XYZ file of N, CA, C and O in Angstrom:
472
model
N 82.588 -6.050 320.450
C 82.948 -4.680 320.282
C 82.999 -4.406 318.793
O 83.771 -4.996 318.073
N 82.188 -3.501 318.297
C 82.252 -3.166 316.886
C 83.012 -1.863 316.731
O 83.029 -1.020 317.620
N 83.641 -1.726 315.596
C 84.445 -0.549 315.353
C 83.619 0.508 314.641
O 83.125 0.290 313.554
N 83.494 1.666 315.256
C 82.811 2.790 314.646
C 83.753 3.428 313.640
O 84.951 3.522 313.868
N 83.211 3.874 312.519
C 84.061 4.519 311.517
C 83.655 5.954 311.275
O 84.050 6.552 310.292
N 82.880 6.543 312.171
C 82.380 7.895 311.945
C 83.083 8.946 312.794
O 82.503 9.954 313.147
N 84.354 8.741 313.086
C 85.038 9.683 313.963
C 85.837 10.720 313.204
O 86.500 11.550 313.811
N 85.779 10.719 311.869
C 86.562 11.678 311.101
C 88.004 11.231 311.021
O 88.284 10.043 310.952
N 88.931 12.195 311.044
C 90.349 11.833 310.950
C 90.745 10.891 312.090
O 90.282 11.033 313.212
N 91.592 9.935 311.768
C 92.014 8.952 312.771
C 92.931 9.599 313.799
O 93.925 10.225 313.449
N 92.556 9.460 315.058
C 93.342 10.006 316.169
C 93.124 9.097 317.368
O 92.078 9.144 318.010
N 94.107 8.266 317.663
C 93.980 7.290 318.738
C 93.709 7.955 320.089
O 93.185 7.328 320.995
N 94.019 9.241 320.210
C 93.777 9.959 321.459
C 92.337 10.461 321.573
O 91.907 10.851 322.650
N 91.584 10.420 320.488
C 90.184 10.859 320.503
C 89.296 9.724 321.010
O 89.409 8.585 320.552
N 88.417 10.037 321.931
C 87.575 9.025 322.567
C 86.728 8.242 321.564
O 86.513 7.048 321.739
N 86.243 8.879 320.525
C 85.339 8.219 319.578
C 86.069 7.500 318.443
O 85.425 6.864 317.617
N 87.363 7.583 318.400
C 88.105 6.986 317.282
C 88.149 5.461 317.411
O 88.481 4.925 318.468
N 87.848 4.729 316.324
C 87.894 3.270 316.366
C 89.307 2.731 316.570
O 89.481 1.568 316.927
N 90.296 3.581 316.373
C 91.676 3.157 316.619
C 91.850 2.704 318.066
O 92.628 1.792 318.351
N 91.116 3.330 318.970
C 91.216 2.954 320.389
C 90.773 1.519 320.620
O 91.383 0.792 321.396
N 89.713 1.118 319.953
C 89.226 -0.255 320.101
C 90.274 -1.251 319.610
O 90.512 -2.287 320.235
N 90.907 -0.932 318.473
C 91.931 -1.833 317.949
C 93.163 -1.827 318.842
O 93.759 -2.872 319.085
N 93.540 -0.664 319.362
C 94.671 -0.602 320.277
C 94.389 -1.419 321.526
O 95.250 -2.158 322.008
N 93.167 -1.327 322.026
C 92.770 -2.113 323.194
C 92.877 -3.612 322.901
O 93.389 -4.376 323.712
N 92.421 -4.022 321.737
C 92.484 -5.436 321.361
C 93.930 -5.903 321.233
O 94.314 -6.932 321.787
N 94.742 -5.146 320.525
C 96.121 -5.568 320.270
C 97.012 -5.448 321.497
O 97.971 -6.205 321.643
N 96.715 -4.511 322.379
C 97.533 -4.322 323.582
C 97.181 -5.333 324.670
O 97.898 -5.447 325.652
N 96.119 -6.073 324.477
C 95.737 -7.100 325.434
C 96.792 -8.199 325.450
O 97.220 -8.688 324.401
N 97.223 -8.589 326.640
C 98.277 -9.601 326.782
C 97.973 -10.869 325.994
O 98.819 -11.364 325.245
N 96.770 -11.404 326.156
C 96.461 -12.683 325.517
C 96.338 -12.548 324.006
O 96.697 -13.459 323.263
N 95.849 -11.412 323.530
C 95.788 -11.188 322.082
C 97.184 -11.161 321.491
O 97.466 -11.823 320.486
N 98.068 -10.383 322.110
C 99.441 -10.265 321.609
C 100.151 -11.612 321.632
O 100.871 -11.961 320.685
N 99.944 -12.384 322.676
C 100.595 -13.690 322.766
C 99.984 -14.695 321.792
O 100.704 -15.507 321.196
N 98.675 -14.652 321.607
C 98.023 -15.572 320.666
C 98.495 -15.291 319.244
O 98.798 -16.230 318.487
N 98.572 -14.025 318.862
C 99.054 -13.683 317.529
C 100.491 -14.176 317.344
O 100.840 -14.719 316.299
N 101.312 -13.996 318.365
C 102.689 -14.469 318.289
C 102.780 -15.979 318.179
O 103.610 -16.516 317.434
N 101.937 -16.680 318.912
C 101.952 -18.142 318.877
C 101.550 -18.681 317.504
O 101.998 -19.750 317.101
N 100.736 -17.920 316.790
C 100.272 -18.348 315.469
C 101.234 -17.947 314.352
O 101.011 -18.263 313.183
N 102.298 -17.272 314.704
C 103.254 -16.750 313.726
C 103.848 -17.845 312.834
O 104.092 -17.631 311.648
N 104.083 -19.020 313.384
C 104.721 -20.090 312.624
C 103.735 -21.010 311.900
O 104.152 -22.002 311.305
N 102.454 -20.702 311.988
C 101.477 -21.500 311.272
C 100.267 -21.830 312.121
O 100.197 -21.478 313.299
N 99.293 -22.517 311.515
C 98.038 -22.835 312.194
C 98.254 -23.686 313.437
O 99.171 -24.505 313.489
N 97.405 -23.454 314.425
C 97.420 -24.253 315.651
C 96.000 -24.592 316.051
O 95.078 -23.800 315.847
N 95.854 -25.753 316.653
C 94.576 -26.138 317.231
C 94.422 -25.451 318.584
O 95.396 -24.973 319.178
N 93.196 -25.417 319.071
C 92.899 -24.739 320.337
C 93.780 -25.266 321.462
O 94.372 -24.490 322.212
N 93.869 -26.577 321.593
C 94.654 -27.179 322.679
C 96.125 -26.816 322.603
O 96.772 -26.567 323.620
N 96.664 -26.772 321.399
C 98.070 -26.397 321.232
C 98.285 -24.937 321.604
O 99.289 -24.584 322.234
N 97.330 -24.082 321.231
C 97.408 -22.665 321.623
C 97.338 -22.525 323.141
O 98.110 -21.783 323.743
N 96.405 -23.236 323.746
C 96.250 -23.186 325.207
C 97.532 -23.638 325.898
O 97.979 -23.011 326.862
N 98.144 -24.693 325.396
C 99.389 -25.188 325.984
C 100.527 -24.186 325.808
O 101.361 -24.012 326.695
N 100.570 -23.536 324.650
C 101.631 -22.561 324.361
C 101.482 -21.319 325.237
O 102.462 -20.749 325.689
N 100.250 -20.897 325.468
C 99.979 -19.691 326.260
C 99.758 -20.094 327.720
O 98.642 -20.036 328.233
N 100.812 -20.487 328.367
C 100.716 -20.968 329.744
C 100.000 -19.950 330.626
O 100.310 -18.765 330.591
N 99.020 -20.435 331.376
C 98.294 -19.589 332.314
C 96.969 -19.051 331.810
O 96.204 -18.496 332.589
N 96.673 -19.205 330.521
C 95.396 -18.717 330.005
C 94.325 -19.766 330.272
O 94.553 -20.963 330.117
N 93.151 -19.308 330.697
C 92.037 -20.234 330.899
C 91.363 -20.496 329.552
O 91.419 -19.658 328.646
N 90.716 -21.642 329.408
C 90.001 -21.917 328.160
C 88.962 -20.835 327.839
O 88.807 -20.455 326.679
N 88.289 -20.332 328.854
C 87.274 -19.295 328.639
C 87.899 -18.021 328.082
O 87.388 -17.430 327.127
N 89.007 -17.594 328.659
C 89.672 -16.369 328.204
C 90.245 -16.570 326.808
O 90.146 -15.685 325.950
N 90.833 -17.728 326.545
C 91.378 -17.987 325.219
C 90.271 -18.004 324.170
O 90.423 -17.435 323.090
N 89.157 -18.626 324.479
C 88.020 -18.642 323.553
C 87.564 -17.221 323.246
O 87.366 -16.859 322.079
N 87.412 -16.404 324.285
C 86.984 -15.011 324.101
C 88.005 -14.245 323.260
O 87.631 -13.499 322.344
N 89.282 -14.432 323.547
C 90.343 -13.743 322.813
C 90.323 -14.130 321.347
O 90.378 -13.265 320.458
N 90.239 -15.427 321.061
C 90.233 -15.892 319.678
C 89.003 -15.403 318.933
O 89.088 -15.042 317.750
N 87.870 -15.346 319.600
C 86.652 -14.822 318.955
C 86.825 -13.354 318.576
O 86.411 -12.929 317.494
N 87.403 -12.580 319.482
C 87.629 -11.155 319.190
C 88.618 -10.980 318.039
O 88.411 -10.147 317.160
N 89.685 -11.765 318.041
C 90.666 -11.672 316.963
C 90.048 -12.073 315.623
O 90.315 -11.451 314.591
N 89.200 -13.091 315.651
C 88.516 -13.516 314.429
C 87.520 -12.450 313.973
O 87.450 -12.109 312.783
N 86.772 -11.913 314.903
C 85.768 -10.886 314.602
C 86.392 -9.676 313.921
O 85.779 -9.051 313.059
N 87.628 -9.362 314.269
C 88.303 -8.189 313.718
C 89.254 -8.535 312.568
O 90.056 -7.701 312.147
N 89.145 -9.762 312.068
C 89.871 -10.128 310.861
C 91.348 -10.416 311.046
O 92.101 -10.402 310.074
N 91.766 -10.707 312.286
C 93.180 -10.965 312.542
C 93.532 -12.450 312.499
O 94.680 -12.802 312.236
N 92.569 -13.302 312.775
C 92.760 -14.747 312.666
C 91.542 -15.355 311.974
O 90.465 -14.771 311.967
N 91.762 -16.522 311.383
C 90.646 -17.291 310.844
C 90.520 -18.567 311.658
O 91.492 -19.065 312.223
N 89.317 -19.058 311.709
C 88.997 -20.303 312.416
C 88.460 -21.264 311.377
O 87.454 -20.979 310.717
N 89.133 -22.396 311.229
C 88.697 -23.391 310.258
C 88.295 -24.665 310.988
O 89.064 -25.201 311.787
N 87.079 -25.117 310.709
C 86.549 -26.327 311.328
C 86.642 -27.465 310.310
O 86.204 -27.325 309.177
N 87.236 -28.567 310.737
C 87.364 -29.752 309.897
C 86.356 -30.790 310.368
O 86.316 -31.125 311.549
N 85.548 -31.287 309.445
C 84.505 -32.263 309.764
C 85.129 -33.633 309.963
O 85.113 -34.486 309.082
N 85.716 -33.805 311.130
C 86.343 -35.065 311.495
C 85.799 -35.501 312.837
O 85.146 -34.730 313.528
N 86.078 -36.721 313.197
C 85.701 -37.209 314.517
C 86.984 -37.597 315.231
O 87.688 -38.496 314.777
N 87.329 -36.914 316.306
C 86.633 -35.748 316.859
C 86.844 -34.517 315.984
O 87.775 -34.453 315.184
N 85.966 -33.547 316.182
C 86.006 -32.297 315.437
C 87.362 -31.631 315.623
O 87.917 -31.607 316.720
N 87.923 -31.116 314.529
C 89.219 -30.437 314.594
C 89.018 -28.990 314.171
O 88.388 -28.713 313.157
N 89.563 -28.065 314.970
C 89.478 -26.639 314.683
C 90.885 -26.076 314.712
O 91.650 -26.348 315.630
N 91.232 -25.313 313.673
C 92.539 -24.676 313.606
C 92.391 -23.170 313.460
O 91.470 -22.689 312.797
N 93.316 -22.471 314.073
C 93.371 -21.016 313.996
C 94.615 -20.618 313.224
O 95.691 -21.192 313.409
N 94.463 -19.625 312.340
C 95.546 -19.170 311.476
C 95.539 -17.646 311.424
O 94.467 -17.027 311.423
N 96.722 -17.058 311.347
C 96.807 -15.612 311.141
C 96.314 -15.260 309.747
O 96.615 -15.957 308.782
N 95.578 -14.176 309.647
C 95.240 -13.607 308.346
C 96.395 -12.691 307.939
O 97.280 -12.394 308.762
N 96.403 -12.199 306.709
C 97.429 -11.218 306.343
C 97.403 -9.989 307.269
O 98.463 -9.470 307.650
N 96.219 -9.547 307.663
C 96.120 -8.425 308.595
C 96.713 -8.791 309.949
O 97.433 -7.996 310.564
N 96.453 -10.006 310.415
C 97.009 -10.465 311.682
C 98.522 -10.576 311.630
O 99.220 -10.208 312.579
N 99.054 -11.065 310.500
C 100.507 -11.159 310.335
C 101.124 -9.769 310.334
O 102.189 -9.546 310.928
N 100.445 -8.821 309.715
C 100.922 -7.441 309.685
C 100.910 -6.833 311.087
O 101.870 -6.183 311.502
N 99.831 -7.067 311.832
C 99.736 -6.556 313.212
C 100.782 -7.209 314.104
O 101.245 -6.606 315.080
N 101.156 -8.425 313.774
C 102.110 -9.159 314.596
C 103.524 -8.584 314.510
O 104.329 -8.785 315.415
N 103.839 -7.844 313.455
C 105.190 -7.295 313.296
C 105.595 -6.394 314.465
O 106.621 -6.641 315.107
N 104.835 -5.352 314.785
C 105.234 -4.532 315.934
C 105.086 -5.271 317.267
O 105.849 -5.017 318.208
N 104.145 -6.203 317.356
C 103.992 -6.973 318.593
C 105.196 -7.881 318.812
O 105.645 -8.051 319.946
N 105.722 -8.452 317.742
C 106.924 -9.279 317.851
C 108.087 -8.428 318.334
O 108.845 -8.839 319.226
N 108.225 -7.239 317.767
C 109.297 -6.337 318.200
C 109.162 -6.018 319.687
O 110.157 -5.999 320.419
N 107.941 -5.797 320.150
C 107.715 -5.500 321.567
C 108.047 -6.709 322.433
O 108.709 -6.575 323.472
N 107.615 -7.915 322.022
C 107.926 -9.124 322.795
C 109.433 -9.337 322.899
O 109.958 -9.641 323.967
N 110.134 -9.168 321.786
C 111.590 -9.337 321.778
C 112.242 -8.287 322.677
O 113.144 -8.598 323.457
N 111.784 -7.048 322.587
C 112.335 -5.974 323.412
C 112.165 -6.291 324.898
O 113.088 -6.133 325.688
N 110.976 -6.755 325.279
C 110.724 -7.091 326.686
C 111.653 -8.214 327.141
O 112.254 -8.135 328.220
N 111.784 -9.258 326.337
C 112.661 -10.380 326.710
C 114.111 -9.931 326.869
O 114.813 -10.389 327.765
N 114.559 -9.029 326.004
C 115.948 -8.543 326.076
C 116.191 -7.588 327.243
O 117.319 -7.445 327.706
N 115.140 -6.908 327.674
C 115.312 -5.856 328.669
C 114.690 -6.140 330.024
O 114.721 -5.278 330.904
N 114.144 -7.321 330.223
C 113.435 -7.626 331.465
C 114.308 -7.394 332.699
O 113.824 -6.947 333.737
N 115.596 -7.653 332.587
C 116.486 -7.476 333.741
C 116.745 -6.015 334.074
O 117.265 -5.713 335.150
N 116.393 -5.113 333.204
C 116.598 -3.681 333.450
C 115.466 -3.060 334.254
O 115.601 -1.953 334.748
N 114.360 -3.758 334.359
C 113.209 -3.244 335.103
C 113.407 -3.477 336.589
O 113.892 -4.530 336.990
N 113.008 -2.509 337.433
C 113.067 -2.748 338.878
C 112.195 -3.955 339.242
O 111.151 -4.188 338.620
N 112.629 -4.713 340.208
C 111.852 -5.873 340.650
C 110.475 -5.404 341.119
O 110.352 -4.393 341.805
N 109.457 -6.147 340.729
C 108.109 -5.779 341.171
C 107.862 -6.288 342.580
O 108.421 -7.291 342.999
N 107.026 -5.559 343.290
C 106.748 -5.899 344.692
C 105.875 -7.111 344.806
O 105.148 -7.486 343.983
């Protein structure tokens, strides 16, 4: 997904605004959780997968690629045997993580206030 920049003034409610693409990326469950998991420093793929219980390797790979493509995480490959790959938040990713952290904390504090789901 590439971000179009020809929509004029930024308005997330406008269909052509690139803000929608970024909102879609950041509002994705696995994106928000991956950014949060990287908050304390770089992690290898396996450690991220273990931290994000329930994510499939395919979905995590896709999520990390999208986050990297949009400048929110970096992927560093170390020429070792076996090959080692680490993911790290960029400054933009750390900045995006601030409101996501607030949302995660809010959900954890308020989960008991929500009606039980069917």
